[in-house]
Amino acid sequence: MEKALSSWFLLPRCGVSSSISTLKTRVIMMFVMLFFLVSVTHVSALEVCPKCGRMDVPYPLSTNDDCGNPKYRVYCNNDNLEFLSATGFYYKVLSTNPSSYKLIISPPYILKNTCQSSDLALGGLMIDENSPFNISTHNTVMLLNCSENILLSPLNCSSNSLCRQFEERVVEGSGCRNTLCCTFLKDASMTSHRIRVRVGGCTAYTSVVDIKPGDPAEWWNFGVELQWLPPN
Ligand SMILES: *[C@@H]1O[C@H](CO)[C@@H](O)[C@H](O)[C@H]1NC(C)=O
Ligand SMILES: *[C@@H]1O[C@H](CO)[C@@H](O)[C@H](O)[C@H]1NC(C)=O
Ligand SMILES: *[C@@H]1O[C@H](CO)[C@@H](O)[C@H](O)[C@H]1NC(C)=O
């Protein structure tokens, strides 16, 4: 590249009359080349990953060692963008928002005719403490089929708690009817790296992003919003 540049600048002049326009052309060409060089080095350092199915994979998310930032690993499995928990469970990524450093993953589905989350055997959602991702404070978590001792904790387990709506109005929650359930806003006072379920505690959960008081369950935006630490 350097050789090409210097030989280009050493091209013999074609004549006095054309020297002004030649100079102009050279300056323009110099900027074009400069731009080209800058964009080449820029892309190789910060390459954005290709789409996964129909989903964009914005920087720094990385589906592959040669794009994005490998610390922000997500997975593209059969054209589905997925987030891998610390325990090895894949959660579907529903949306990403790089300008606010957030993504929304799908809560695990509840096995049909039961009240058991598909990640129950793994203890629910767990994110590595050292990962750049954590659970944001915009999630209203509903714990389902809980044992009585959950009542000791500061959750809303009353008979008009929002989790009742999930059981009564959303098919997926119907297997949890007539059991104890509790709702809470996952705020900064709690661990931002896990939503726990276990046999003998609560066996299923769901989560709603940015719930608005009064909105019926049919309008809820089901998901777990995660945020990431911006690179650097
Ligand atoms: C529990 O949630 C329901 C529905 O949002 C609300 O009406 C009720 O006052 C809450 N109860 C407690 C104890 O916070
Ligand atoms: C509710 O939880 C108990 C144990 O905590 C479990 O034995 C039972 O199968 C669960 N109920 C449903 C409907 O999955
Ligand atoms: C979660 O991550 C955000 C951004 O990376 C950070 O500002 C926040 O302090 C973290 N929350 C906790 C409780 O670690």
Short mmCIF file of N, CA and C in Angstrom, two decimals, residues 73-230:
data_model
loop_
_atom_site.label_atom_id
_atom_site.label_comp_id
_atom_site.label_asym_id
_atom_site.label_seq_id
_atom_site.Cartn_x
_atom_site.Cartn_y
_atom_site.Cartn_z
N ARG A 73 -20.15 -12.73 24.21
CA ARG A 73 -20.49 -13.89 23.39
C ARG A 73 -21.99 -14.18 23.43
N VAL A 74 -22.55 -14.33 22.25
CA VAL A 74 -23.90 -14.85 22.10
C VAL A 74 -23.79 -15.94 21.03
N TYR A 75 -24.85 -16.65 20.78
CA TYR A 75 -24.76 -17.80 19.90
C TYR A 75 -25.81 -17.72 18.80
N CYS A 76 -25.40 -18.14 17.62
CA CYS A 76 -26.37 -18.19 16.51
C CYS A 76 -26.60 -19.66 16.22
N ASN A 77 -27.67 -20.20 16.75
CA ASN A 77 -27.99 -21.61 16.55
C ASN A 77 -29.21 -21.74 15.65
N ASN A 78 -29.05 -22.36 14.50
CA ASN A 78 -30.14 -22.52 13.53
C ASN A 78 -30.89 -21.22 13.27
N ASP A 79 -30.12 -20.16 13.03
CA ASP A 79 -30.71 -18.85 12.73
C ASP A 79 -31.46 -18.23 13.90
N ASN A 80 -31.26 -18.75 15.10
CA ASN A 80 -31.82 -18.12 16.30
C ASN A 80 -30.67 -17.56 17.12
N LEU A 81 -30.79 -16.28 17.48
CA LEU A 81 -29.78 -15.68 18.34
C LEU A 81 -30.07 -16.10 19.78
N GLU A 82 -29.07 -16.60 20.48
CA GLU A 82 -29.30 -17.12 21.82
C GLU A 82 -28.24 -16.65 22.80
N PHE A 83 -28.66 -16.57 24.06
CA PHE A 83 -27.77 -16.18 25.16
C PHE A 83 -27.55 -17.42 26.01
N LEU A 84 -26.30 -17.67 26.36
CA LEU A 84 -25.98 -18.87 27.13
C LEU A 84 -25.78 -18.51 28.60
N SER A 85 -26.50 -19.20 29.49
CA SER A 85 -26.35 -18.92 30.92
C SER A 85 -25.11 -19.60 31.47
N ALA A 86 -24.75 -19.26 32.70
CA ALA A 86 -23.58 -19.86 33.33
C ALA A 86 -23.76 -21.36 33.52
N THR A 87 -25.02 -21.80 33.57
CA THR A 87 -25.26 -23.23 33.78
C THR A 87 -25.46 -23.99 32.47
N GLY A 88 -25.37 -23.30 31.34
CA GLY A 88 -25.43 -24.01 30.06
C GLY A 88 -26.80 -24.06 29.42
N PHE A 89 -27.69 -23.16 29.81
CA PHE A 89 -29.02 -23.12 29.19
C PHE A 89 -29.04 -22.00 28.15
N TYR A 90 -29.61 -22.27 26.99
CA TYR A 90 -29.72 -21.25 25.94
C TYR A 90 -31.07 -20.55 26.01
N TYR A 91 -31.03 -19.24 26.09
CA TYR A 91 -32.24 -18.42 26.09
C TYR A 91 -32.29 -17.65 24.77
N LYS A 92 -33.44 -17.67 24.14
CA LYS A 92 -33.59 -16.98 22.86
C LYS A 92 -33.49 -15.46 23.07
N VAL A 93 -32.74 -14.80 22.22
CA VAL A 93 -32.69 -13.34 22.27
C VAL A 93 -33.85 -12.80 21.44
N LEU A 94 -34.71 -11.99 22.07
CA LEU A 94 -35.89 -11.47 21.38
C LEU A 94 -35.60 -10.15 20.70
N SER A 95 -34.75 -9.33 21.32
CA SER A 95 -34.40 -8.05 20.72
C SER A 95 -33.10 -7.54 21.33
N THR A 96 -32.47 -6.63 20.61
CA THR A 96 -31.24 -6.02 21.12
C THR A 96 -31.38 -4.51 20.96
N ASN A 97 -30.75 -3.78 21.85
CA ASN A 97 -30.77 -2.32 21.75
C ASN A 97 -29.38 -1.79 22.09
N PRO A 98 -28.51 -1.72 21.05
CA PRO A 98 -27.11 -1.35 21.32
C PRO A 98 -26.96 0.07 21.87
N SER A 99 -27.88 0.97 21.55
CA SER A 99 -27.68 2.34 22.03
C SER A 99 -27.93 2.44 23.53
N SER A 100 -28.73 1.53 24.09
CA SER A 100 -28.89 1.55 25.55
C SER A 100 -28.21 0.34 26.20
N TYR A 101 -27.39 -0.38 25.43
CA TYR A 101 -26.63 -1.53 25.95
C TYR A 101 -27.54 -2.60 26.54
N LYS A 102 -28.63 -2.89 25.87
CA LYS A 102 -29.58 -3.84 26.44
C LYS A 102 -30.01 -4.88 25.42
N LEU A 103 -30.39 -6.02 25.94
CA LEU A 103 -31.03 -7.02 25.10
C LEU A 103 -32.10 -7.70 25.94
N ILE A 104 -33.07 -8.26 25.27
CA ILE A 104 -34.15 -8.95 25.98
C ILE A 104 -34.13 -10.41 25.57
N ILE A 105 -34.08 -11.27 26.56
CA ILE A 105 -34.14 -12.71 26.27
C ILE A 105 -35.51 -13.23 26.65
N SER A 106 -35.88 -14.34 26.06
CA SER A 106 -37.17 -14.94 26.36
C SER A 106 -37.08 -15.68 27.69
N PRO A 107 -38.09 -15.55 28.55
CA PRO A 107 -38.09 -16.40 29.74
C PRO A 107 -38.18 -17.85 29.26
N PRO A 108 -37.69 -18.81 30.04
CA PRO A 108 -37.78 -20.20 29.60
C PRO A 108 -39.25 -20.57 29.51
N TYR A 109 -39.60 -21.47 28.61
CA TYR A 109 -41.02 -21.83 28.56
C TYR A 109 -41.36 -22.75 29.74
N ILE A 110 -42.64 -22.77 30.05
CA ILE A 110 -43.11 -23.62 31.14
C ILE A 110 -43.62 -24.91 30.51
N LEU A 111 -43.12 -26.03 30.95
CA LEU A 111 -43.47 -27.31 30.33
C LEU A 111 -44.97 -27.49 30.39
N LYS A 112 -45.51 -27.96 29.29
CA LYS A 112 -46.96 -28.06 29.14
C LYS A 112 -47.61 -28.86 30.26
N ASN A 113 -48.74 -28.35 30.74
CA ASN A 113 -49.53 -29.00 31.80
C ASN A 113 -48.77 -29.18 33.10
N THR A 114 -47.69 -28.45 33.28
CA THR A 114 -46.97 -28.47 34.56
C THR A 114 -46.78 -27.02 34.98
N CYS A 115 -46.13 -26.87 36.11
CA CYS A 115 -45.72 -25.53 36.50
C CYS A 115 -44.22 -25.57 36.72
N GLN A 116 -43.52 -26.05 35.70
CA GLN A 116 -42.07 -26.19 35.81
C GLN A 116 -41.39 -25.50 34.63
N SER A 117 -40.53 -24.56 34.96
CA SER A 117 -39.76 -23.90 33.90
C SER A 117 -38.79 -24.88 33.28
N SER A 118 -38.54 -24.70 32.00
CA SER A 118 -37.63 -25.64 31.33
C SER A 118 -36.20 -25.55 31.86
N ASP A 119 -35.87 -24.49 32.58
CA ASP A 119 -34.53 -24.42 33.19
C ASP A 119 -34.54 -24.75 34.68
N LEU A 120 -35.64 -25.39 35.13
CA LEU A 120 -35.75 -25.73 36.56
C LEU A 120 -34.60 -26.61 37.05
N ALA A 121 -34.25 -27.61 36.27
CA ALA A 121 -33.19 -28.52 36.69
C ALA A 121 -31.85 -27.79 36.87
N LEU A 122 -31.71 -26.64 36.20
CA LEU A 122 -30.47 -25.87 36.29
C LEU A 122 -30.58 -24.73 37.30
N GLY A 123 -31.71 -24.67 38.00
CA GLY A 123 -31.85 -23.66 39.05
C GLY A 123 -32.31 -22.31 38.56
N GLY A 124 -32.79 -22.24 37.31
CA GLY A 124 -33.26 -20.95 36.79
C GLY A 124 -32.18 -20.24 36.02
N LEU A 125 -32.38 -18.94 35.86
CA LEU A 125 -31.43 -18.14 35.08
C LEU A 125 -30.24 -17.76 35.95
N MET A 126 -29.06 -18.07 35.46
CA MET A 126 -27.87 -17.72 36.22
C MET A 126 -26.83 -17.16 35.25
N ILE A 127 -26.32 -15.98 35.57
CA ILE A 127 -25.31 -15.34 34.73
C ILE A 127 -24.01 -15.29 35.52
N ASP A 128 -22.94 -15.60 34.86
CA ASP A 128 -21.64 -15.58 35.53
C ASP A 128 -21.37 -14.20 36.13
N GLU A 129 -20.88 -14.17 37.36
CA GLU A 129 -20.61 -12.89 38.05
C GLU A 129 -19.60 -12.04 37.29
N ASN A 130 -18.71 -12.69 36.56
CA ASN A 130 -17.67 -11.94 35.84
C ASN A 130 -18.08 -11.56 34.42
N SER A 131 -19.27 -11.95 34.05
CA SER A 131 -19.72 -11.64 32.69
C SER A 131 -20.09 -10.16 32.61
N PRO A 132 -19.97 -9.54 31.43
CA PRO A 132 -20.36 -8.13 31.32
C PRO A 132 -21.88 -7.93 31.33
N PHE A 133 -22.65 -9.02 31.33
CA PHE A 133 -24.10 -8.92 31.33
C PHE A 133 -24.67 -9.05 32.74
N ASN A 134 -25.71 -8.32 33.02
CA ASN A 134 -26.48 -8.57 34.24
C ASN A 134 -27.96 -8.29 33.97
N ILE A 135 -28.79 -8.61 34.94
CA ILE A 135 -30.24 -8.45 34.78
C ILE A 135 -30.59 -7.01 35.13
N SER A 136 -31.30 -6.33 34.25
CA SER A 136 -31.60 -4.91 34.48
C SER A 136 -32.68 -4.77 35.55
N THR A 137 -32.98 -3.54 35.89
CA THR A 137 -33.97 -3.28 36.94
C THR A 137 -35.35 -3.02 36.35
N HIS A 138 -35.56 -3.42 35.11
CA HIS A 138 -36.86 -3.18 34.46
C HIS A 138 -37.74 -4.42 34.41
N ASN A 139 -37.33 -5.45 35.13
CA ASN A 139 -38.05 -6.72 35.04
C ASN A 139 -38.97 -6.93 36.23
N THR A 140 -40.22 -7.25 35.93
CA THR A 140 -41.14 -7.69 36.98
C THR A 140 -41.17 -9.21 36.91
N VAL A 141 -40.62 -9.83 37.93
CA VAL A 141 -40.48 -11.28 37.92
C VAL A 141 -41.64 -11.91 38.67
N MET A 142 -42.19 -12.98 38.12
CA MET A 142 -43.27 -13.71 38.77
C MET A 142 -42.78 -15.11 39.06
N LEU A 143 -42.78 -15.45 40.33
CA LEU A 143 -42.37 -16.78 40.76
C LEU A 143 -43.63 -17.62 40.95
N LEU A 144 -43.62 -18.83 40.43
CA LEU A 144 -44.85 -19.62 40.37
C LEU A 144 -44.68 -20.94 41.11
N ASN A 145 -45.80 -21.44 41.60
CA ASN A 145 -45.82 -22.69 42.36
C ASN A 145 -44.77 -22.67 43.48
N CYS A 146 -44.92 -21.69 44.35
CA CYS A 146 -43.94 -21.53 45.42
C CYS A 146 -44.37 -22.28 46.67
N SER A 147 -43.41 -22.68 47.46
CA SER A 147 -43.73 -23.30 48.74
C SER A 147 -44.03 -22.20 49.76
N GLU A 148 -44.69 -22.59 50.85
CA GLU A 148 -45.16 -21.60 51.84
C GLU A 148 -44.02 -20.73 52.41
N ASN A 149 -42.84 -21.28 52.53
CA ASN A 149 -41.79 -20.49 53.20
C ASN A 149 -41.36 -19.25 52.42
N ILE A 150 -41.79 -19.14 51.15
CA ILE A 150 -41.48 -17.94 50.38
C ILE A 150 -42.19 -16.72 50.98
N LEU A 151 -43.27 -16.96 51.70
CA LEU A 151 -44.05 -15.86 52.28
C LEU A 151 -43.23 -15.00 53.23
N LEU A 152 -42.14 -15.54 53.71
CA LEU A 152 -41.30 -14.80 54.64
C LEU A 152 -40.54 -13.68 53.93
N SER A 153 -40.40 -13.81 52.62
CA SER A 153 -39.59 -12.82 51.90
C SER A 153 -40.45 -11.63 51.46
N PRO A 154 -39.81 -10.54 51.09
CA PRO A 154 -40.57 -9.32 50.78
C PRO A 154 -41.15 -9.31 49.36
N LEU A 155 -41.90 -10.31 49.01
CA LEU A 155 -42.50 -10.39 47.68
C LEU A 155 -43.99 -10.17 47.80
N ASN A 156 -44.62 -9.84 46.68
CA ASN A 156 -46.07 -9.68 46.70
C ASN A 156 -46.71 -11.02 46.31
N CYS A 157 -47.14 -11.75 47.32
CA CYS A 157 -47.74 -13.07 47.09
C CYS A 157 -49.23 -13.04 47.40
N SER A 158 -49.82 -11.84 47.37
CA SER A 158 -51.23 -11.73 47.74
C SER A 158 -52.11 -12.31 46.64
N SER A 159 -53.38 -12.48 46.98
CA SER A 159 -54.28 -13.13 46.02
C SER A 159 -54.58 -12.24 44.82
N ASN A 160 -54.22 -10.97 44.88
CA ASN A 160 -54.39 -10.13 43.69
C ASN A 160 -53.05 -9.75 43.06
N SER A 161 -52.01 -10.49 43.42
CA SER A 161 -50.69 -10.25 42.83
C SER A 161 -50.76 -10.47 41.31
N LEU A 162 -49.91 -9.76 40.56
CA LEU A 162 -49.97 -9.80 39.09
C LEU A 162 -49.74 -11.20 38.52
N CYS A 163 -49.03 -12.05 39.28
CA CYS A 163 -48.76 -13.39 38.76
C CYS A 163 -50.05 -14.20 38.60
N ARG A 164 -51.10 -13.81 39.33
CA ARG A 164 -52.41 -14.49 39.17
C ARG A 164 -52.94 -14.28 37.77
N GLN A 165 -52.71 -13.07 37.25
CA GLN A 165 -53.18 -12.78 35.88
C GLN A 165 -52.49 -13.67 34.87
N PHE A 166 -51.20 -13.90 35.11
CA PHE A 166 -50.45 -14.76 34.19
C PHE A 166 -51.06 -16.17 34.19
N GLU A 167 -51.43 -16.64 35.37
CA GLU A 167 -51.99 -17.99 35.47
C GLU A 167 -53.38 -18.07 34.86
N GLU A 168 -54.14 -16.98 35.04
CA GLU A 168 -55.53 -17.02 34.60
C GLU A 168 -55.71 -16.62 33.15
N ARG A 169 -54.83 -15.76 32.63
CA ARG A 169 -55.09 -15.21 31.29
C ARG A 169 -54.10 -15.63 30.23
N VAL A 170 -53.00 -16.27 30.61
CA VAL A 170 -52.01 -16.69 29.62
C VAL A 170 -51.95 -18.22 29.67
N VAL A 171 -52.13 -18.84 28.51
CA VAL A 171 -52.21 -20.31 28.44
C VAL A 171 -51.00 -20.95 29.10
N GLU A 172 -49.82 -20.39 28.84
CA GLU A 172 -48.60 -21.01 29.35
C GLU A 172 -48.60 -21.11 30.87
N GLY A 173 -49.31 -20.20 31.53
CA GLY A 173 -49.30 -20.20 32.99
C GLY A 173 -50.39 -21.05 33.60
N SER A 174 -51.24 -21.63 32.77
CA SER A 174 -52.43 -22.30 33.31
C SER A 174 -52.08 -23.50 34.18
N GLY A 175 -50.94 -24.14 33.94
CA GLY A 175 -50.53 -25.27 34.77
C GLY A 175 -50.15 -24.87 36.17
N CYS A 176 -50.07 -23.58 36.42
CA CYS A 176 -49.65 -23.09 37.74
C CYS A 176 -50.84 -22.63 38.58
N ARG A 177 -52.04 -22.75 38.05
CA ARG A 177 -53.21 -22.27 38.81
C ARG A 177 -53.34 -22.99 40.14
N ASN A 178 -53.92 -22.28 41.10
CA ASN A 178 -54.19 -22.84 42.43
C ASN A 178 -52.94 -23.21 43.20
N THR A 179 -51.82 -22.58 42.84
CA THR A 179 -50.62 -22.73 43.67
C THR A 179 -50.24 -21.32 44.14
N LEU A 180 -49.28 -21.25 45.04
CA LEU A 180 -48.85 -19.95 45.55
C LEU A 180 -47.93 -19.28 44.53
N CYS A 181 -48.17 -18.01 44.23
CA CYS A 181 -47.24 -17.30 43.34
C CYS A 181 -46.96 -15.91 43.88
N CYS A 182 -45.86 -15.35 43.48
CA CYS A 182 -45.41 -14.06 44.02
C CYS A 182 -44.82 -13.21 42.90
N THR A 183 -44.92 -11.89 43.04
CA THR A 183 -44.42 -10.97 42.04
C THR A 183 -43.49 -9.96 42.71
N PHE A 184 -42.45 -9.60 42.02
CA PHE A 184 -41.59 -8.54 42.54
C PHE A 184 -40.87 -7.84 41.41
N LEU A 185 -40.52 -6.59 41.63
CA LEU A 185 -39.70 -5.86 40.67
C LEU A 185 -38.26 -6.16 41.01
N LYS A 186 -37.53 -6.66 40.01
CA LYS A 186 -36.15 -7.02 40.28
C LYS A 186 -35.33 -5.73 40.27
N ASP A 187 -35.10 -5.18 41.42
CA ASP A 187 -34.39 -3.90 41.48
C ASP A 187 -32.96 -4.06 41.98
N ALA A 188 -32.33 -2.93 42.20
CA ALA A 188 -30.91 -2.94 42.51
C ALA A 188 -30.58 -3.56 43.86
N SER A 189 -31.61 -3.76 44.71
CA SER A 189 -31.31 -4.34 46.02
C SER A 189 -31.13 -5.86 45.94
N MET A 190 -31.36 -6.43 44.77
CA MET A 190 -31.25 -7.89 44.65
C MET A 190 -30.07 -8.26 43.76
N THR A 191 -29.72 -9.53 43.81
CA THR A 191 -28.66 -9.97 42.91
C THR A 191 -29.10 -9.75 41.47
N SER A 192 -28.21 -9.25 40.66
CA SER A 192 -28.58 -8.98 39.27
C SER A 192 -28.05 -10.08 38.36
N HIS A 193 -27.71 -11.21 38.95
CA HIS A 193 -27.14 -12.29 38.14
C HIS A 193 -27.96 -13.57 38.17
N ARG A 194 -29.09 -13.55 38.90
CA ARG A 194 -29.86 -14.79 38.84
C ARG A 194 -31.33 -14.61 39.17
N ILE A 195 -32.14 -15.49 38.60
CA ILE A 195 -33.54 -15.66 38.98
C ILE A 195 -33.66 -17.12 39.35
N ARG A 196 -33.91 -17.36 40.62
CA ARG A 196 -33.76 -18.72 41.11
C ARG A 196 -35.07 -19.49 41.15
N VAL A 197 -35.06 -20.70 40.67
CA VAL A 197 -36.17 -21.63 40.89
C VAL A 197 -35.59 -22.96 41.34
N ARG A 198 -36.37 -23.69 42.13
CA ARG A 198 -35.93 -25.01 42.58
C ARG A 198 -37.13 -25.77 43.12
N VAL A 199 -37.03 -27.07 43.09
CA VAL A 199 -38.08 -27.90 43.69
C VAL A 199 -38.07 -27.63 45.19
N GLY A 200 -39.23 -27.38 45.76
CA GLY A 200 -39.29 -27.03 47.17
C GLY A 200 -39.24 -25.52 47.41
N GLY A 201 -38.92 -24.76 46.36
CA GLY A 201 -38.98 -23.29 46.45
C GLY A 201 -40.11 -22.86 45.53
N CYS A 202 -39.77 -22.23 44.43
CA CYS A 202 -40.74 -21.97 43.36
C CYS A 202 -40.23 -22.75 42.15
N THR A 203 -41.13 -23.37 41.40
CA THR A 203 -40.66 -24.27 40.34
C THR A 203 -40.77 -23.66 38.94
N ALA A 204 -41.33 -22.47 38.84
CA ALA A 204 -41.42 -21.83 37.52
C ALA A 204 -41.35 -20.32 37.71
N TYR A 205 -41.06 -19.64 36.62
CA TYR A 205 -41.08 -18.17 36.66
C TYR A 205 -41.35 -17.62 35.28
N THR A 206 -41.78 -16.38 35.27
CA THR A 206 -41.79 -15.63 34.03
C THR A 206 -41.38 -14.21 34.39
N SER A 207 -41.23 -13.38 33.38
CA SER A 207 -40.78 -12.02 33.65
C SER A 207 -41.38 -11.11 32.58
N VAL A 208 -41.68 -9.88 32.98
CA VAL A 208 -42.27 -8.90 32.07
C VAL A 208 -41.39 -7.65 32.11
N VAL A 209 -41.07 -7.12 30.94
CA VAL A 209 -40.21 -5.94 30.85
C VAL A 209 -41.09 -4.68 30.86
N ASP A 210 -40.69 -3.73 31.68
CA ASP A 210 -41.38 -2.42 31.74
C ASP A 210 -42.89 -2.55 31.87
N ILE A 211 -43.32 -3.28 32.86
CA ILE A 211 -44.76 -3.49 33.06
C ILE A 211 -45.41 -2.15 33.42
N LYS A 212 -46.61 -1.93 32.88
CA LYS A 212 -47.32 -0.71 33.23
C LYS A 212 -48.52 -1.09 34.07
N PRO A 213 -48.68 -0.40 35.19
CA PRO A 213 -49.78 -0.76 36.07
C PRO A 213 -51.09 -0.65 35.30
N GLY A 214 -51.93 -1.63 35.42
CA GLY A 214 -53.21 -1.56 34.75
C GLY A 214 -53.25 -2.26 33.39
N ASP A 215 -52.09 -2.50 32.79
CA ASP A 215 -52.10 -3.22 31.52
C ASP A 215 -52.50 -4.68 31.76
N PRO A 216 -53.43 -5.21 30.96
CA PRO A 216 -53.80 -6.61 31.13
C PRO A 216 -52.68 -7.53 30.65
N ALA A 217 -52.69 -8.75 31.14
CA ALA A 217 -51.61 -9.70 30.85
C ALA A 217 -51.41 -9.91 29.35
N GLU A 218 -52.47 -9.75 28.58
CA GLU A 218 -52.36 -9.94 27.12
C GLU A 218 -51.41 -8.93 26.49
N TRP A 219 -51.20 -7.81 27.13
CA TRP A 219 -50.34 -6.77 26.55
C TRP A 219 -48.91 -6.83 27.08
N TRP A 220 -48.67 -7.67 28.01
CA TRP A 220 -47.34 -7.68 28.64
C TRP A 220 -46.26 -8.06 27.66
N ASN A 221 -45.12 -7.48 27.89
CA ASN A 221 -43.94 -7.74 27.08
C ASN A 221 -43.07 -8.76 27.84
N PHE A 222 -43.35 -10.03 27.59
CA PHE A 222 -42.63 -11.07 28.33
C PHE A 222 -41.18 -11.11 27.91
N GLY A 223 -40.30 -11.15 28.88
CA GLY A 223 -38.87 -11.21 28.59
C GLY A 223 -38.08 -10.88 29.84
N VAL A 224 -36.80 -11.15 29.77
CA VAL A 224 -35.89 -10.73 30.83
C VAL A 224 -34.91 -9.77 30.18
N GLU A 225 -34.93 -8.53 30.62
CA GLU A 225 -34.02 -7.55 30.03
C GLU A 225 -32.65 -7.65 30.70
N LEU A 226 -31.63 -7.79 29.87
CA LEU A 226 -30.26 -7.80 30.37
C LEU A 226 -29.58 -6.53 29.89
N GLN A 227 -28.61 -6.06 30.64
CA GLN A 227 -27.81 -4.94 30.15
C GLN A 227 -26.36 -5.36 30.15
N TRP A 228 -25.57 -4.71 29.31
CA TRP A 228 -24.16 -5.05 29.29
C TRP A 228 -23.32 -3.83 29.59
N LEU A 229 -22.18 -4.11 30.16
CA LEU A 229 -21.21 -3.07 30.46
C LEU A 229 -20.59 -2.65 29.12
N PRO A 230 -20.65 -1.36 28.75
CA PRO A 230 -20.08 -0.98 27.45
C PRO A 230 -18.58 -1.30 27.42
#
